[in-house]
Short mmCIF file of C-alpha atoms and ligand atoms in Angstrom, two decimals:
data_model
loop_
_atom_site.label_atom_id
_atom_site.label_comp_id
_atom_site.label_asym_id
_atom_site.label_seq_id
_atom_site.Cartn_x
_atom_site.Cartn_y
_atom_site.Cartn_z
CA MET C 62 36.00 20.08 45.03
CA HIS C 63 36.28 17.75 42.00
CA THR C 64 37.64 18.88 38.65
CA ALA C 65 37.60 17.39 35.14
CA ASP C 66 38.68 18.55 31.70
CA VAL C 67 35.31 17.52 30.28
CA VAL C 68 32.11 16.57 32.13
CA ILE C 69 29.68 14.48 30.09
CA VAL C 70 26.12 14.39 31.41
CA GLY C 71 24.62 10.99 30.50
CA GLY C 72 26.28 7.59 30.16
CA GLY C 73 24.25 6.11 27.29
CA ILE C 74 25.78 5.19 23.95
CA VAL C 75 26.28 8.82 22.94
CA GLY C 76 28.04 9.93 26.16
CA SER C 77 30.13 6.74 26.07
CA SER C 78 31.22 7.28 22.46
CA ILE C 79 32.17 10.89 23.21
CA ALA C 80 34.25 9.76 26.20
CA TYR C 81 35.95 7.10 24.06
CA HIS C 82 36.78 9.51 21.24
CA LEU C 83 38.02 12.20 23.64
CA THR C 84 40.32 9.83 25.48
CA GLU C 85 41.63 8.40 22.19
CA GLN C 86 42.59 11.97 21.27
CA GLY C 87 44.56 12.37 24.50
CA CYS C 88 41.97 14.12 26.66
CA ARG C 89 42.07 11.77 29.66
CA ARG C 90 40.41 13.66 32.52
CA VAL C 91 36.90 12.95 31.30
CA LEU C 92 34.06 12.39 33.77
CA ILE C 93 30.76 10.76 32.75
CA VAL C 94 27.94 11.44 35.19
CA GLU C 95 25.09 8.92 34.96
CA ARG C 96 21.97 9.13 37.09
CA GLU C 97 21.09 5.43 36.94
CA SER C 98 22.87 2.62 38.75
CA HIS C 99 23.54 0.96 35.35
CA GLN C 100 24.27 2.47 31.97
CA GLY C 101 21.79 1.76 29.17
CA LYS C 102 18.61 2.31 31.17
CA GLY C 103 17.72 5.28 28.96
CA SER C 104 16.95 4.90 25.25
CA THR C 105 20.10 2.93 24.42
CA GLY C 106 18.90 -0.24 26.13
CA LYS C 107 15.48 0.05 24.42
CA SER C 108 16.72 0.53 20.86
CA MET C 109 16.04 -1.68 17.84
CA GLY C 110 19.75 -1.47 16.97
CA GLY C 111 19.25 -0.66 13.29
CA VAL C 112 22.12 1.02 11.42
CA ARG C 113 21.70 2.43 7.92
CA ALA C 114 23.19 4.91 5.50
CA GLN C 115 20.00 5.20 3.45
CA PHE C 116 19.16 8.78 4.46
CA THR C 117 18.15 11.84 2.48
CA THR C 118 20.47 14.62 3.70
CA PRO C 119 24.25 14.86 3.18
CA VAL C 120 24.95 15.29 6.87
CA ASN C 121 23.00 12.17 7.94
CA ILE C 122 24.53 10.10 5.12
CA GLN C 123 28.04 11.26 6.06
CA MET C 124 27.44 10.44 9.74
CA SER C 125 26.47 6.91 8.69
CA LEU C 126 29.48 6.65 6.38
CA TYR C 127 31.70 7.20 9.42
CA SER C 128 29.62 5.13 11.83
CA ILE C 129 28.88 1.92 9.90
CA PRO C 130 32.52 1.13 8.97
CA PHE C 131 33.35 2.02 12.57
CA TYR C 132 30.87 -0.61 13.79
CA ALA C 133 32.27 -3.09 11.24
CA ALA C 134 35.75 -2.67 12.77
CA PHE C 135 34.53 -2.17 16.37
CA ASP C 136 35.35 -5.61 17.78
CA GLN C 137 38.97 -5.46 16.70
CA ARG C 138 39.45 -1.80 17.49
CA LEU C 139 37.86 -1.81 20.95
CA ASP C 140 38.41 -5.46 21.79
CA HIS C 141 34.69 -5.76 22.54
CA PRO C 142 31.76 -6.93 20.39
CA ALA C 143 29.36 -4.41 18.86
CA GLY C 144 27.32 -7.21 17.30
CA TYR C 145 27.33 -5.62 13.83
CA ARG C 146 25.37 -7.79 11.39
CA PRO C 147 25.40 -6.45 7.80
CA GLN C 148 22.05 -7.92 6.75
CA GLY C 149 20.94 -4.72 5.03
CA TYR C 150 17.89 -2.47 5.02
CA LEU C 151 15.26 -3.16 2.36
CA PHE C 152 12.80 -0.34 1.60
CA VAL C 153 9.76 -1.80 -0.18
CA ALA C 154 7.96 0.63 -2.51
CA THR C 155 4.28 0.26 -3.36
CA ARG C 156 3.77 3.60 -5.15
CA ASN C 157 5.58 5.29 -8.01
CA SER C 158 6.27 8.25 -5.73
CA HIS C 159 8.17 5.87 -3.39
CA LEU C 160 10.36 4.68 -6.26
CA GLN C 161 11.13 8.23 -7.38
CA TYR C 162 11.96 9.16 -3.79
CA LEU C 163 14.30 6.16 -3.37
CA GLU C 164 16.03 6.82 -6.69
CA LYS C 165 16.61 10.48 -5.83
CA ASN C 166 18.01 9.51 -2.43
CA GLN C 167 20.30 6.90 -3.99
CA ASN C 168 21.78 9.48 -6.36
CA LEU C 169 22.75 11.60 -3.37
CA GLN C 170 23.95 8.60 -1.34
CA LYS C 171 26.15 7.40 -4.22
CA SER C 172 27.55 10.88 -4.85
CA LEU C 173 28.73 10.88 -1.22
CA GLY C 174 30.43 7.48 -1.49
CA LEU C 175 27.77 4.89 -0.61
CA HIS C 176 28.51 2.63 -3.56
CA ASP C 177 26.72 -0.57 -2.53
CA VAL C 178 23.17 0.77 -2.39
CA LEU C 179 20.98 -0.50 -5.25
CA MET C 180 17.48 -0.29 -6.65
CA MET C 181 15.57 -3.58 -6.58
CA SER C 182 12.83 -4.97 -8.81
CA ALA C 183 9.85 -6.74 -7.23
CA ALA C 184 11.46 -10.05 -8.30
CA ASN C 185 14.76 -9.12 -6.58
CA ILE C 186 12.81 -8.34 -3.43
CA LEU C 187 11.05 -11.69 -3.47
CA ASP C 188 14.40 -13.41 -3.91
CA LEU C 189 15.49 -11.83 -0.64
CA VAL C 190 12.22 -12.29 1.26
CA PRO C 191 9.94 -14.77 -0.56
CA GLN C 192 7.24 -14.58 2.14
CA LEU C 193 6.26 -10.98 1.32
CA ARG C 194 2.85 -10.32 -0.26
CA ALA C 195 4.03 -8.82 -3.53
CA ASP C 196 0.90 -8.00 -5.57
CA ASP C 197 1.38 -4.24 -4.98
CA ILE C 198 5.21 -4.15 -4.72
CA LEU C 199 6.77 -2.00 -7.46
CA GLY C 200 10.39 -2.32 -6.39
CA GLY C 201 12.59 -0.93 -3.68
CA SER C 202 16.00 -0.04 -2.40
CA PHE C 203 18.59 -2.21 -0.64
CA CYS C 204 21.94 -1.51 0.96
CA PRO C 205 23.86 -4.60 2.14
CA THR C 206 26.15 -2.72 4.54
CA ASP C 207 23.17 -1.44 6.53
CA GLY C 208 22.12 -3.82 9.28
CA PHE C 209 21.99 -4.15 13.04
CA VAL C 210 24.22 -3.76 16.09
CA ASP C 211 23.81 -4.63 19.75
CA PRO C 212 23.41 -1.14 21.28
CA TYR C 213 24.05 -2.23 24.88
CA SER C 214 27.23 -4.05 23.96
CA ALA C 215 28.51 -1.17 21.80
CA MET C 216 27.84 1.28 24.65
CA THR C 217 29.70 -0.98 27.08
CA GLY C 218 32.63 -1.29 24.67
CA PHE C 219 32.91 2.48 24.30
CA SER C 220 32.81 3.17 28.02
CA LYS C 221 35.10 0.28 28.96
CA LYS C 222 37.76 1.55 26.58
CA ALA C 223 37.27 5.15 27.73
CA VAL C 224 37.85 4.05 31.33
CA GLU C 225 40.96 2.08 30.30
CA ASN C 226 42.16 5.30 28.68
CA GLY C 227 41.67 7.28 31.90
CA ALA C 228 38.01 8.38 31.96
CA THR C 229 35.86 8.07 35.10
CA ILE C 230 32.17 7.15 35.35
CA TRP C 231 30.05 8.16 38.30
CA LYS C 232 26.93 5.99 38.34
CA SER C 233 23.88 6.57 40.55
CA CYS C 234 24.83 10.23 40.39
CA GLU C 235 22.39 12.88 39.19
CA VAL C 236 23.27 16.28 37.73
CA THR C 237 20.97 18.79 39.42
CA GLY C 238 22.44 22.16 38.42
CA ILE C 239 24.94 23.86 36.12
CA SER C 240 26.27 27.36 36.75
CA THR C 241 28.99 29.47 35.14
CA ALA C 242 31.63 31.62 36.82
CA SER C 243 32.85 34.90 35.31
CA ASP C 244 36.03 33.19 34.00
CA GLY C 245 33.84 30.77 31.96
CA THR C 246 34.34 27.76 34.26
CA PHE C 247 31.29 25.60 34.89
CA ALA C 248 30.23 24.31 38.28
CA VAL C 249 28.23 21.13 37.73
CA THR C 250 26.20 20.27 40.81
CA THR C 251 25.68 16.54 41.29
CA SER C 252 24.34 14.29 44.04
CA ARG C 253 28.03 13.53 44.81
CA GLY C 254 29.08 17.16 45.08
CA GLU C 255 30.26 19.88 42.74
CA VAL C 256 32.56 19.36 39.74
CA GLN C 257 34.42 22.21 38.07
CA SER C 258 35.20 22.03 34.39
CA ARG C 259 35.73 24.35 31.44
CA THR C 260 33.78 22.01 29.16
CA VAL C 261 30.40 20.33 29.68
CA VAL C 262 28.70 18.04 27.15
CA ASN C 263 24.97 17.38 27.29
CA ALA C 264 24.46 13.71 26.34
CA ALA C 265 21.28 13.24 28.36
CA GLY C 266 19.15 11.75 25.57
CA ALA C 267 15.43 12.37 26.00
CA TRP C 268 16.19 14.43 29.13
CA ALA C 269 18.53 16.81 27.28
CA ALA C 270 16.19 19.83 27.45
CA GLU C 271 16.21 19.60 31.28
CA ILE C 272 20.01 19.63 31.39
CA ALA C 273 20.17 22.58 28.98
CA ARG C 274 17.62 24.45 31.07
CA MET C 275 19.91 24.07 34.12
CA ALA C 276 22.50 26.03 32.13
CA GLY C 277 19.92 28.64 31.09
CA ILE C 278 19.57 27.33 27.52
CA ASP C 279 16.42 26.51 25.59
CA LEU C 280 17.05 23.23 23.72
CA PRO C 281 14.23 21.94 21.48
CA VAL C 282 14.38 18.22 22.31
CA THR C 283 11.15 16.40 23.22
CA PRO C 284 10.59 12.80 24.36
CA LEU C 285 8.38 10.64 22.13
CA ARG C 286 7.43 7.07 23.03
CA ARG C 287 8.28 4.21 20.64
CA MET C 288 7.16 0.64 21.25
CA LEU C 289 8.71 -2.62 20.03
CA ILE C 290 7.24 -6.12 19.91
CA PRO C 291 9.53 -9.16 19.97
CA THR C 292 7.84 -12.32 18.73
CA GLU C 293 8.20 -15.81 20.10
CA PRO C 294 10.53 -18.12 18.07
CA PHE C 295 9.34 -18.32 14.43
CA ASP C 296 11.04 -20.14 11.55
CA GLY C 297 8.59 -19.35 8.75
CA VAL C 298 10.88 -16.57 7.51
CA SER C 299 14.68 -16.71 7.25
CA HIS C 300 16.70 -15.12 10.04
CA GLU C 301 19.22 -13.84 7.48
CA ILE C 302 16.80 -11.29 5.99
CA PRO C 303 17.40 -7.53 6.17
CA MET C 304 15.39 -4.95 8.07
CA VAL C 305 12.28 -4.76 5.86
CA ILE C 306 10.36 -1.49 5.66
CA ASP C 307 6.89 -1.46 4.10
CA MET C 308 6.70 2.07 2.71
CA THR C 309 2.89 1.82 2.45
CA ASN C 310 2.49 2.36 6.17
CA GLY C 311 5.94 2.38 7.81
CA PHE C 312 5.65 -1.10 9.38
CA HIS C 313 9.13 -2.63 9.67
CA PHE C 314 10.67 -5.73 11.12
CA ARG C 315 13.93 -7.57 11.48
CA PRO C 316 15.14 -10.92 12.77
CA GLU C 317 15.95 -10.96 16.47
CA SER C 318 17.18 -14.03 18.28
CA ARG C 319 14.92 -16.95 17.18
CA GLY C 320 12.01 -14.65 16.39
CA PHE C 321 11.44 -11.19 14.90
CA LEU C 322 11.27 -7.65 16.23
CA LEU C 323 8.24 -5.72 14.96
CA ALA C 324 7.96 -1.93 14.86
CA TRP C 325 5.64 0.76 13.64
CA ASN C 326 5.61 4.52 14.14
CA ASP C 327 2.11 5.22 15.48
CA PRO C 328 1.19 8.69 14.13
CA GLU C 329 -1.20 9.15 17.06
CA GLU C 330 1.61 9.01 19.65
CA THR C 331 2.03 12.28 21.58
CA PRO C 332 5.17 13.69 23.29
CA GLY C 333 5.84 12.94 26.95
CA TYR C 334 7.79 10.77 29.37
CA LYS C 335 5.68 7.64 28.77
CA PHE C 336 7.43 4.38 29.51
CA HIS C 337 4.57 1.88 29.66
CA PHE C 338 3.77 -0.49 26.81
CA GLU C 339 0.16 -0.19 25.53
CA PRO C 340 -1.27 -3.69 24.91
CA ASP C 341 -3.57 -2.22 22.18
CA PHE C 342 -0.45 -1.56 20.12
CA ILE C 343 -0.02 -5.29 19.47
CA GLU C 344 -3.12 -5.58 17.33
CA LYS C 345 -2.23 -2.46 15.34
CA VAL C 346 1.17 -3.92 14.50
CA LEU C 347 0.11 -7.51 13.91
CA THR C 348 -2.56 -6.35 11.44
CA ARG C 349 0.10 -4.57 9.39
CA ALA C 350 2.53 -7.47 9.80
CA ALA C 351 0.09 -10.09 8.50
CA ASP C 352 -0.93 -7.78 5.65
CA ARG C 353 2.63 -7.66 4.28
CA VAL C 354 3.86 -11.09 5.43
CA PRO C 355 0.83 -13.43 5.35
CA CYS C 356 2.59 -16.20 7.33
CA PHE C 357 3.03 -13.70 10.19
CA GLU C 358 -0.64 -14.42 10.88
CA ASN C 359 0.73 -17.34 12.91
CA LEU C 360 3.17 -15.27 14.95
CA ALA C 361 2.94 -15.68 18.71
CA VAL C 362 3.58 -12.63 20.85
CA ASN C 363 3.93 -12.41 24.61
CA PRO C 364 2.85 -8.86 25.65
CA LYS C 365 5.01 -9.09 28.75
CA ARG C 366 8.14 -9.18 26.60
CA ALA C 367 7.21 -6.06 24.59
CA TRP C 368 8.62 -2.71 25.67
CA ALA C 369 8.49 1.06 25.25
CA GLY C 370 11.28 3.63 25.18
CA LEU C 371 11.80 7.23 24.17
CA TYR C 372 12.98 8.82 20.94
CA GLU C 373 14.61 12.20 21.61
CA MET C 374 13.00 14.33 18.90
CA SER C 375 14.43 17.52 17.44
CA PRO C 376 12.28 19.86 15.32
CA ASP C 377 14.00 18.84 12.05
CA HIS C 378 14.74 15.20 13.01
CA HIS C 379 18.52 15.65 12.92
CA GLY C 380 20.97 15.48 15.76
CA ILE C 381 21.89 18.74 17.47
CA ILE C 382 25.66 18.70 17.81
CA GLY C 383 28.05 21.47 18.73
CA GLU C 384 28.92 24.30 21.08
CA PHE C 385 26.30 26.86 22.08
CA GLU C 386 27.31 30.28 20.73
CA GLU C 387 25.71 31.91 23.77
CA LEU C 388 27.52 29.64 26.26
CA PRO C 389 31.08 28.79 25.17
CA GLY C 390 32.28 25.46 26.57
CA PHE C 391 28.74 23.98 26.72
CA TYR C 392 28.12 21.38 23.98
CA ALA C 393 25.04 19.53 22.74
CA ALA C 394 25.00 15.92 21.51
CA ASN C 395 21.25 15.48 21.40
CA GLY C 396 18.05 15.20 19.39
CA PHE C 397 18.88 12.16 17.25
CA SER C 398 15.20 11.46 16.56
CA GLY C 399 15.61 7.68 16.43
CA HIS C 400 19.16 7.51 15.02
CA GLY C 401 21.30 7.89 18.13
CA VAL C 402 22.70 4.37 18.11
CA MET C 403 23.65 4.33 14.43
CA HIS C 404 25.15 7.83 14.66
CA ALA C 405 26.88 7.42 18.03
CA PRO C 406 30.35 6.72 16.55
CA ALA C 407 30.20 9.83 14.31
CA THR C 408 28.77 11.94 17.13
CA GLY C 409 31.57 10.93 19.49
CA LYS C 410 34.20 11.75 16.89
CA ILE C 411 32.61 15.08 15.94
CA VAL C 412 32.22 16.27 19.53
CA ALA C 413 35.78 15.19 20.41
CA ASP C 414 37.13 16.92 17.27
CA LEU C 415 35.25 20.14 18.06
CA ILE C 416 36.45 20.19 21.66
CA MET C 417 40.06 19.31 20.82
CA SER C 418 40.59 21.28 17.62
CA GLY C 419 37.49 23.34 16.83
CA GLY C 420 36.69 21.50 13.57
CA THR C 421 35.95 18.08 12.12
CA LYS C 422 36.23 16.20 8.85
CA VAL C 423 33.49 13.65 9.62
CA VAL C 424 30.86 15.78 7.87
CA THR C 425 31.39 18.51 5.29
CA ASP C 426 29.12 21.02 7.00
CA VAL C 427 29.19 20.56 10.76
CA ALA C 428 27.50 23.96 11.20
CA ALA C 429 24.37 22.37 9.74
CA LEU C 430 24.05 20.42 13.02
CA SER C 431 24.75 23.34 15.35
CA PRO C 432 22.27 24.26 18.09
CA SER C 433 22.05 27.82 16.71
CA ARG C 434 20.34 26.62 13.51
CA PHE C 435 16.89 26.84 15.09
CA ARG C 436 17.26 30.50 16.07
CA ALA C 437 18.72 31.25 12.65
CA GLY C 438 15.90 29.37 10.89
CA ARG C 439 18.37 27.02 9.10
CA LEU C 440 16.39 23.82 9.61
CA LEU C 441 17.36 20.58 7.86
CA HIS C 442 14.79 18.21 6.37
CA GLU C 443 15.12 14.46 6.89
CA THR C 444 12.14 12.50 5.63
CA ALA C 445 13.51 8.93 5.85
CA LEU C 446 12.31 8.42 9.41
CA LEU C 447 11.29 5.11 10.94
C1 FAD P 566 12.05 1.67 20.76
C2 FAD P 566 13.28 2.38 20.23
C3 FAD P 566 13.89 1.93 19.06
C4 FAD P 566 15.02 2.58 18.57
N1 FAD P 566 15.63 2.09 17.46
C5 FAD P 566 16.77 2.67 17.01
C6 FAD P 566 17.47 2.11 15.91
O1 FAD P 566 17.05 1.11 15.33
N2 FAD P 566 18.63 2.71 15.53
C7 FAD P 566 19.12 3.82 16.16
O2 FAD P 566 20.16 4.33 15.76
N3 FAD P 566 18.47 4.37 17.20
C8 FAD P 566 17.30 3.83 17.64
N4 FAD P 566 16.65 4.36 18.70
C9 FAD P 566 17.13 5.62 19.26
C10 FAD P 566 18.33 5.40 20.14
O3 FAD P 566 18.03 4.41 21.09
C11 FAD P 566 18.69 6.73 20.83
O4 FAD P 566 18.80 7.75 19.86
C12 FAD P 566 20.03 6.58 21.55
O5 FAD P 566 20.00 5.50 22.44
C13 FAD P 566 20.34 7.86 22.31
O6 FAD P 566 21.47 7.61 23.11
P1 FAD P 566 21.85 8.63 24.25
O7 FAD P 566 23.09 8.14 24.88
O8 FAD P 566 21.80 10.01 23.72
O9 FAD P 566 20.59 8.55 25.25
P2 FAD P 566 20.30 7.54 26.46
O10 FAD P 566 20.67 6.16 26.15
O11 FAD P 566 18.88 7.79 26.87
O12 FAD P 566 21.28 8.05 27.58
C14 FAD P 566 21.06 9.28 28.26
C15 FAD P 566 21.46 9.07 29.69
O13 FAD P 566 21.41 10.31 30.39
C16 FAD P 566 21.09 10.01 31.73
N5 FAD P 566 20.61 11.21 32.39
C17 FAD P 566 19.49 11.92 32.11
N6 FAD P 566 19.37 12.96 32.96
C18 FAD P 566 20.44 12.91 33.79
C19 FAD P 566 20.87 13.71 34.89
N7 FAD P 566 20.16 14.78 35.32
N8 FAD P 566 22.00 13.36 35.51
C20 FAD P 566 22.75 12.29 35.10
N9 FAD P 566 22.38 11.49 34.07
C21 FAD P 566 21.23 11.80 33.44
C22 FAD P 566 20.01 8.93 31.58
O14 FAD P 566 19.89 8.17 32.76
C23 FAD P 566 20.53 8.11 30.40
O15 FAD P 566 21.25 6.97 30.81
C24 FAD P 566 15.54 3.73 19.24
C25 FAD P 566 14.92 4.18 20.41
C26 FAD P 566 13.82 3.50 20.90
C27 FAD P 566 13.17 4.01 22.17
#
């Protein structure tokens, strides 16, 4: 019989950050159980790696205000590169309603301590990205500390440090059942045998609902496919530009290697465990790309290099973080709805704080993230989704 102080189901960036933060706080007997032979095969390895604090709710902004400085100091702190590149996020507004929305969000962001975010005129925007078609651009919003990280490398840094601190990772090991004894101890059944622990954390990404169901809990997390298109090398636009978001239709892109990474949230996508890339998606994205950046008409794309992964969607597009009232000792770290990489540092700290001391200072209202909010009807509303 194996035992651990905390069992973490899932060894992606979220499980790895939780293990790191727990071991930094002195909780050393941490076991990560990962089904795949390598970490990062879930959503973490498929991510676009964008990090931003330009959100619309206090709790999401505060999670970014912990996470982005953490990524900025990551390499020194963990002795491993996170690949943080502060190239910014540029939201490009083409309607007055967009500008009002961005201004309102900036007031909240600034009130919470995000001082660098600024409104941009159309001329400012063209200074940053001269290749944009600007006849309908009214202005926008830019935050220079937003940017990109390397999700795989950050995940590896977290888990490497956690292991140095005493944590253990079981790879190629699947969790198949979770039961509770009358004294509150969990028995986690895995393909390597049973593990007993008083604390279990669900960090299973898009598969989180299945893990919760094993423990008899209904967790509203659904998988939703997202596809990304890397271009072949292209020098017609600078590689120092920010993530650019065309608010007209949600098309966004950023520099990646010697080319660009193109993304768009297809409103016709339906939930499910879909991992294949649809070749038809390329035309949909390239049409929007060339519409906003005319020289992108000459972009070359190799469909074989494009990929699909899963967002883990929650009903209100916020993470679900905290202990289940109905099952003490069982914690959720799920439902990030496309923000799991950027919010992994804050999530790891919050979960470690809750387990070790029952509270956290990372966000003002941690209860807002709790799993019980759905039953209680206390849903949050994040509209700045990409
Ligand atoms: C195309 C795309 C672009 C994205 N872009 C961004 C972005 O720009 N910025 C951002 O912040 N986020 C982005 N995301 C979202 C981000 O990737 C996820 O929110 C994040 O990776 C979630 O991390 P995780 O550790 O919770 O999940 P995962 O990385 O999926 O890890 C969960 C792990 O649990 C394991 N597991 C599942 N079931 C079991 C079991 N029964 N037993 C043992 N192990 C199990 C899986 O194998 C997996 O490794 C993007 C996602 C996609 C798909």
